[in-house]
Amino acid sequence: MNERPRITIIGAGLAGTLLATLLAQRGWKVEVFERRGDPRVFGYAGGRSINLALTERGLHALRQADADLGVMRQAVMMRGRMVHPLDGEPELQRYGRDDSEVIWSINRGELNIVLIEAAEAAGAALHFDRRLESVDFDAGTFLVKGEGHEESRRFDTLVGADGAGSTLRAQMMRRLDLGERTEWLDHGYKELEIPPGPGGSFRIEPNALHIWPRGHYMCIALPNDERTFTVTLFMPHEGPHPSFATVADGETALALFREQFADAVPLIPLLEEDYERNPVGTLGTLYLDRWHIGDRAVLLGDAAHAMVPFHGQGMNCAFEDCVALADRLEAEDGLEAAFAAFEAERMPNAAAIQHMALENYIEMRDRVDDGDYRLQRVLELLLQERHPGRFVPHYAMVSFMRIPYAVALARSEVQRGILVRATEGLDSLDEVDWARVDADVLARLEPLPAP
Ligand code: FAD
């Protein structure tokens, strides 16, 4: 029998390390090249979004790699959205029915370190401070550079887990048009911090994702296990006040917060300094027509399908990719067939979650505190009780289940129609015509297949 090819992964971020673990555990020879230094030695230099929402899809993938326990040790449960209106008290909108349907806030740096250790324990060779510079597909070599180091190495096949700005993708594009296009969002983001309160306590409810929805902009805050919250302000880059163009310094930011996010002001003591120091991040959706070149290279995670973060699914989707690719490499005859099957399976699903992530921005910043929306969310839960396994709320399909994203999207669109028709002109659910709504559900939705 021929020896299995060696898999060379570019990027030891979230997807690269999980994939390395899964493949090494299954007996593949795996090496990983990462441009940053080893975070266990130099500290984590992530540079963006300190914490992330982990949901069932990502958790399931971590279980496949036996990495879930290490990750969950530092996770903070989030039961729902704590919506902070302009006037009035914050209100918790649960994500699911009870505490079996929750999501988790995890620290990006700690997660990355758990996965680096899992990959090494499984037998993968990780090389830090080694940035991919270029690839010679004909010669089967690639060039990496580090501090005072430059080296050409041979490869059998390359996997691009090097994120949204992927160098491997750029090198593949020199060989073959992948049909790359990026749609930039005209909104960006800036991170601020709520430090621990007196005695090292959380300053606000820890088991929630806090949202301050304000129409065309919003703030969110996710808890960290060290009792802080990472606050993210999303706002247009340009345009009428408030935008990052009109809120150019800390003093203007403080004035905006006093006016629009008043209850957050006492929680963020370094608001002005953080605002001036931290950069404005850009957000976009990356579309490709192809993710692989024959048996030579394949892309996954953000390198293949970066998305806006409003469904909290970019990493979760990237982790699903890792399981799918590892499975296909086992199941298919040869690398090319595995890469093609992986792409065929995952591309429609990535497109579906990219679409839902864009839609969710409007929902989060504009709809979560409006009356119609709240009525529809309550009705969703009632319909779930009346039609178990048939009517499953949109959020549950994406965050608590592993049905393909494309199926979740198609069913969500049907369900949205049912909810709109059922609540048209109603002020309360007492007036719902249940016979008509039940008939609508039965006519339009097949039961979901058992998991
Ligand atoms: P990355 O995590 O970007 O890792 C890429 C790795 O490749 C990095 O380590 C990088 O240093 C390395 N690299 C890059 N270039 C090279 C090179 N030339 N040579 C060698 N190494 C290289 N997702 C969620 O699921 N939940 C959330 O709550 C969530 N919130 C988010 C909030 C914000 C503000 C943002 C921007 C994103 C959020 N995401 C979230 C998305 C998530 O961050 C990404 O989907 C995820 O990081 C993708 O993982 P990846 O491994 O593909 O890429």
PDB file of C-alpha atoms in Angstrom, residues 101-214:
ATOM      1  CA  GLU A 101     -30.384  25.399  24.965  1.00  0.00           C
ATOM      2  CA  VAL A 102     -27.675  27.976  25.617  1.00  0.00           C
ATOM      3  CA  ILE A 103     -24.495  29.229  23.961  1.00  0.00           C
ATOM      4  CA  TRP A 104     -21.032  29.732  25.481  1.00  0.00           C
ATOM      5  CA  SER A 105     -18.612  32.631  25.607  1.00  0.00           C
ATOM      6  CA  ILE A 106     -15.000  31.514  25.281  1.00  0.00           C
ATOM      7  CA  ASN A 107     -11.698  33.307  25.159  1.00  0.00           C
ATOM      8  CA  ARG A 108     -10.057  33.135  21.717  1.00  0.00           C
ATOM      9  CA  GLY A 109      -6.518  32.967  23.083  1.00  0.00           C
ATOM     10  CA  GLU A 110      -7.252  30.238  25.634  1.00  0.00           C
ATOM     11  CA  LEU A 111      -9.180  28.229  23.030  1.00  0.00           C
ATOM     12  CA  ASN A 112      -6.276  28.501  20.610  1.00  0.00           C
ATOM     13  CA  ILE A 113      -3.809  27.283  23.244  1.00  0.00           C
ATOM     14  CA  VAL A 114      -6.017  24.271  24.157  1.00  0.00           C
ATOM     15  CA  LEU A 115      -6.137  23.339  20.460  1.00  0.00           C
ATOM     16  CA  ILE A 116      -2.402  23.847  19.905  1.00  0.00           C
ATOM     17  CA  GLU A 117      -1.737  21.481  22.782  1.00  0.00           C
ATOM     18  CA  ALA A 118      -4.278  18.965  21.479  1.00  0.00           C
ATOM     19  CA  ALA A 119      -2.652  19.039  18.019  1.00  0.00           C
ATOM     20  CA  GLU A 120       0.828  18.463  19.439  1.00  0.00           C
ATOM     21  CA  ALA A 121      -0.404  15.713  21.775  1.00  0.00           C
ATOM     22  CA  ALA A 122      -1.963  13.969  18.770  1.00  0.00           C
ATOM     23  CA  GLY A 123       1.398  14.033  16.978  1.00  0.00           C
ATOM     24  CA  ALA A 124       1.175  17.049  14.631  1.00  0.00           C
ATOM     25  CA  ALA A 125       4.383  19.109  14.187  1.00  0.00           C
ATOM     26  CA  LEU A 126       3.728  22.820  14.722  1.00  0.00           C
ATOM     27  CA  HIS A 127       6.163  25.495  13.507  1.00  0.00           C
ATOM     28  CA  PHE A 128       5.649  28.999  14.887  1.00  0.00           C
ATOM     29  CA  ASP A 129       7.061  32.248  13.540  1.00  0.00           C
ATOM     30  CA  ARG A 130       6.886  30.700  10.068  1.00  0.00           C
ATOM     31  CA  ARG A 131       4.884  32.815   7.623  1.00  0.00           C
ATOM     32  CA  LEU A 132       3.904  31.385   4.253  1.00  0.00           C
ATOM     33  CA  GLU A 133       5.281  33.685   1.572  1.00  0.00           C
ATOM     34  CA  SER A 134       4.799  31.873  -1.729  1.00  0.00           C
ATOM     35  CA  VAL A 135       4.065  28.491  -3.288  1.00  0.00           C
ATOM     36  CA  ASP A 136       5.586  26.841  -6.358  1.00  0.00           C
ATOM     37  CA  PHE A 137       2.894  24.315  -7.298  1.00  0.00           C
ATOM     38  CA  ASP A 138       4.955  22.839 -10.158  1.00  0.00           C
ATOM     39  CA  ALA A 139       8.001  22.178  -8.006  1.00  0.00           C
ATOM     40  CA  GLY A 140       5.892  21.146  -4.991  1.00  0.00           C
ATOM     41  CA  THR A 141       7.648  23.634  -2.707  1.00  0.00           C
ATOM     42  CA  PHE A 142       6.671  26.590  -0.552  1.00  0.00           C
ATOM     43  CA  LEU A 143       8.646  29.399   1.016  1.00  0.00           C
ATOM     44  CA  VAL A 144       8.279  30.333   4.693  1.00  0.00           C
ATOM     45  CA  LYS A 145       9.883  33.236   6.518  1.00  0.00           C
ATOM     46  CA  GLY A 146      10.342  34.033  10.205  1.00  0.00           C
ATOM     47  CA  GLU A 147      12.518  36.222  12.374  1.00  0.00           C
ATOM     48  CA  GLY A 148      15.941  35.880  10.696  1.00  0.00           C
ATOM     49  CA  HIS A 149      14.780  32.737   8.927  1.00  0.00           C
ATOM     50  CA  GLU A 150      13.883  31.838   5.365  1.00  0.00           C
ATOM     51  CA  GLU A 151      13.360  28.330   4.087  1.00  0.00           C
ATOM     52  CA  SER A 152      11.955  26.466   1.093  1.00  0.00           C
ATOM     53  CA  ARG A 153      10.135  23.229   1.961  1.00  0.00           C
ATOM     54  CA  ARG A 154       8.519  20.429   0.024  1.00  0.00           C
ATOM     55  CA  PHE A 155       4.835  19.576   0.291  1.00  0.00           C
ATOM     56  CA  ASP A 156       2.487  16.807  -0.806  1.00  0.00           C
ATOM     57  CA  THR A 157      -0.664  18.854  -0.298  1.00  0.00           C
ATOM     58  CA  LEU A 158      -1.507  22.199   1.322  1.00  0.00           C
ATOM     59  CA  VAL A 159      -4.509  23.179   3.448  1.00  0.00           C
ATOM     60  CA  GLY A 160      -5.214  26.911   3.820  1.00  0.00           C
ATOM     61  CA  ALA A 161      -6.425  27.649   7.351  1.00  0.00           C
ATOM     62  CA  ASP A 162      -4.753  31.054   7.255  1.00  0.00           C
ATOM     63  CA  GLY A 163      -7.838  33.188   7.739  1.00  0.00           C
ATOM     64  CA  ALA A 164      -9.684  35.857   5.789  1.00  0.00           C
ATOM     65  CA  GLY A 165      -6.522  37.405   4.310  1.00  0.00           C
ATOM     66  CA  SER A 166      -5.165  33.972   3.292  1.00  0.00           C
ATOM     67  CA  THR A 167      -1.775  33.987   1.577  1.00  0.00           C
ATOM     68  CA  LEU A 168      -2.354  30.457   0.302  1.00  0.00           C
ATOM     69  CA  ARG A 169      -5.565  31.640  -1.398  1.00  0.00           C
ATOM     70  CA  ALA A 170      -3.624  34.445  -3.098  1.00  0.00           C
ATOM     71  CA  GLN A 171      -1.018  31.921  -4.266  1.00  0.00           C
ATOM     72  CA  MET A 172      -3.736  29.570  -5.571  1.00  0.00           C
ATOM     73  CA  MET A 173      -5.291  32.502  -7.451  1.00  0.00           C
ATOM     74  CA  ARG A 174      -2.050  32.943  -9.367  1.00  0.00           C
ATOM     75  CA  ARG A 175      -2.540  29.415 -10.633  1.00  0.00           C
ATOM     76  CA  LEU A 176      -6.311  29.298 -11.138  1.00  0.00           C
ATOM     77  CA  ASP A 177      -9.124  31.849 -10.944  1.00  0.00           C
ATOM     78  CA  LEU A 178     -11.059  30.914  -7.783  1.00  0.00           C
ATOM     79  CA  GLY A 179     -13.745  33.523  -8.529  1.00  0.00           C
ATOM     80  CA  GLU A 180     -12.891  35.546  -5.434  1.00  0.00           C
ATOM     81  CA  ARG A 181     -15.056  38.511  -4.449  1.00  0.00           C
ATOM     82  CA  THR A 182     -15.461  40.272  -1.115  1.00  0.00           C
ATOM     83  CA  GLU A 183     -18.492  42.338  -0.189  1.00  0.00           C
ATOM     84  CA  TRP A 184     -17.416  44.797   2.452  1.00  0.00           C
ATOM     85  CA  LEU A 185     -19.940  45.895   5.028  1.00  0.00           C
ATOM     86  CA  ASP A 186     -20.178  49.664   5.355  1.00  0.00           C
ATOM     87  CA  HIS A 187     -20.156  49.111   9.131  1.00  0.00           C
ATOM     88  CA  GLY A 188     -17.047  48.458  11.231  1.00  0.00           C
ATOM     89  CA  TYR A 189     -16.396  47.648  14.895  1.00  0.00           C
ATOM     90  CA  LYS A 190     -14.354  48.780  17.875  1.00  0.00           C
ATOM     91  CA  GLU A 191     -13.679  46.883  21.101  1.00  0.00           C
ATOM     92  CA  LEU A 192     -13.862  48.293  24.650  1.00  0.00           C
ATOM     93  CA  GLU A 193     -13.723  46.593  28.034  1.00  0.00           C
ATOM     94  CA  ILE A 194     -15.825  46.316  31.191  1.00  0.00           C
ATOM     95  CA  PRO A 195     -13.347  45.363  33.947  1.00  0.00           C
ATOM     96  CA  PRO A 196     -14.290  43.250  37.000  1.00  0.00           C
ATOM     97  CA  GLY A 197     -16.308  44.939  39.717  1.00  0.00           C
ATOM     98  CA  PRO A 198     -15.442  45.245  43.414  1.00  0.00           C
ATOM     99  CA  GLY A 199     -14.033  42.020  44.832  1.00  0.00           C
ATOM    100  CA  GLY A 200     -13.499  40.607  41.342  1.00  0.00           C
ATOM    101  CA  SER A 201     -17.205  40.189  40.555  1.00  0.00           C
ATOM    102  CA  PHE A 202     -18.999  40.572  37.227  1.00  0.00           C
ATOM    103  CA  ARG A 203     -20.417  44.099  36.947  1.00  0.00           C
ATOM    104  CA  ILE A 204     -23.534  43.022  35.051  1.00  0.00           C
ATOM    105  CA  GLU A 205     -25.436  39.760  34.538  1.00  0.00           C
ATOM    106  CA  PRO A 206     -22.721  37.288  33.434  1.00  0.00           C
ATOM    107  CA  ASN A 207     -24.918  34.626  31.815  1.00  0.00           C
ATOM    108  CA  ALA A 208     -26.114  36.698  28.897  1.00  0.00           C
ATOM    109  CA  LEU A 209     -25.006  38.350  25.696  1.00  0.00           C
ATOM    110  CA  HIS A 210     -25.815  42.024  26.305  1.00  0.00           C
ATOM    111  CA  ILE A 211     -27.142  44.115  23.414  1.00  0.00           C
ATOM    112  CA  TRP A 212     -27.833  47.822  23.179  1.00  0.00           C
ATOM    113  CA  PRO A 213     -29.763  48.010  19.860  1.00  0.00           C
ATOM    114  CA  ARG A 214     -30.021  51.506  18.417  1.00  0.00           C
TER     115      ARG A 214
END
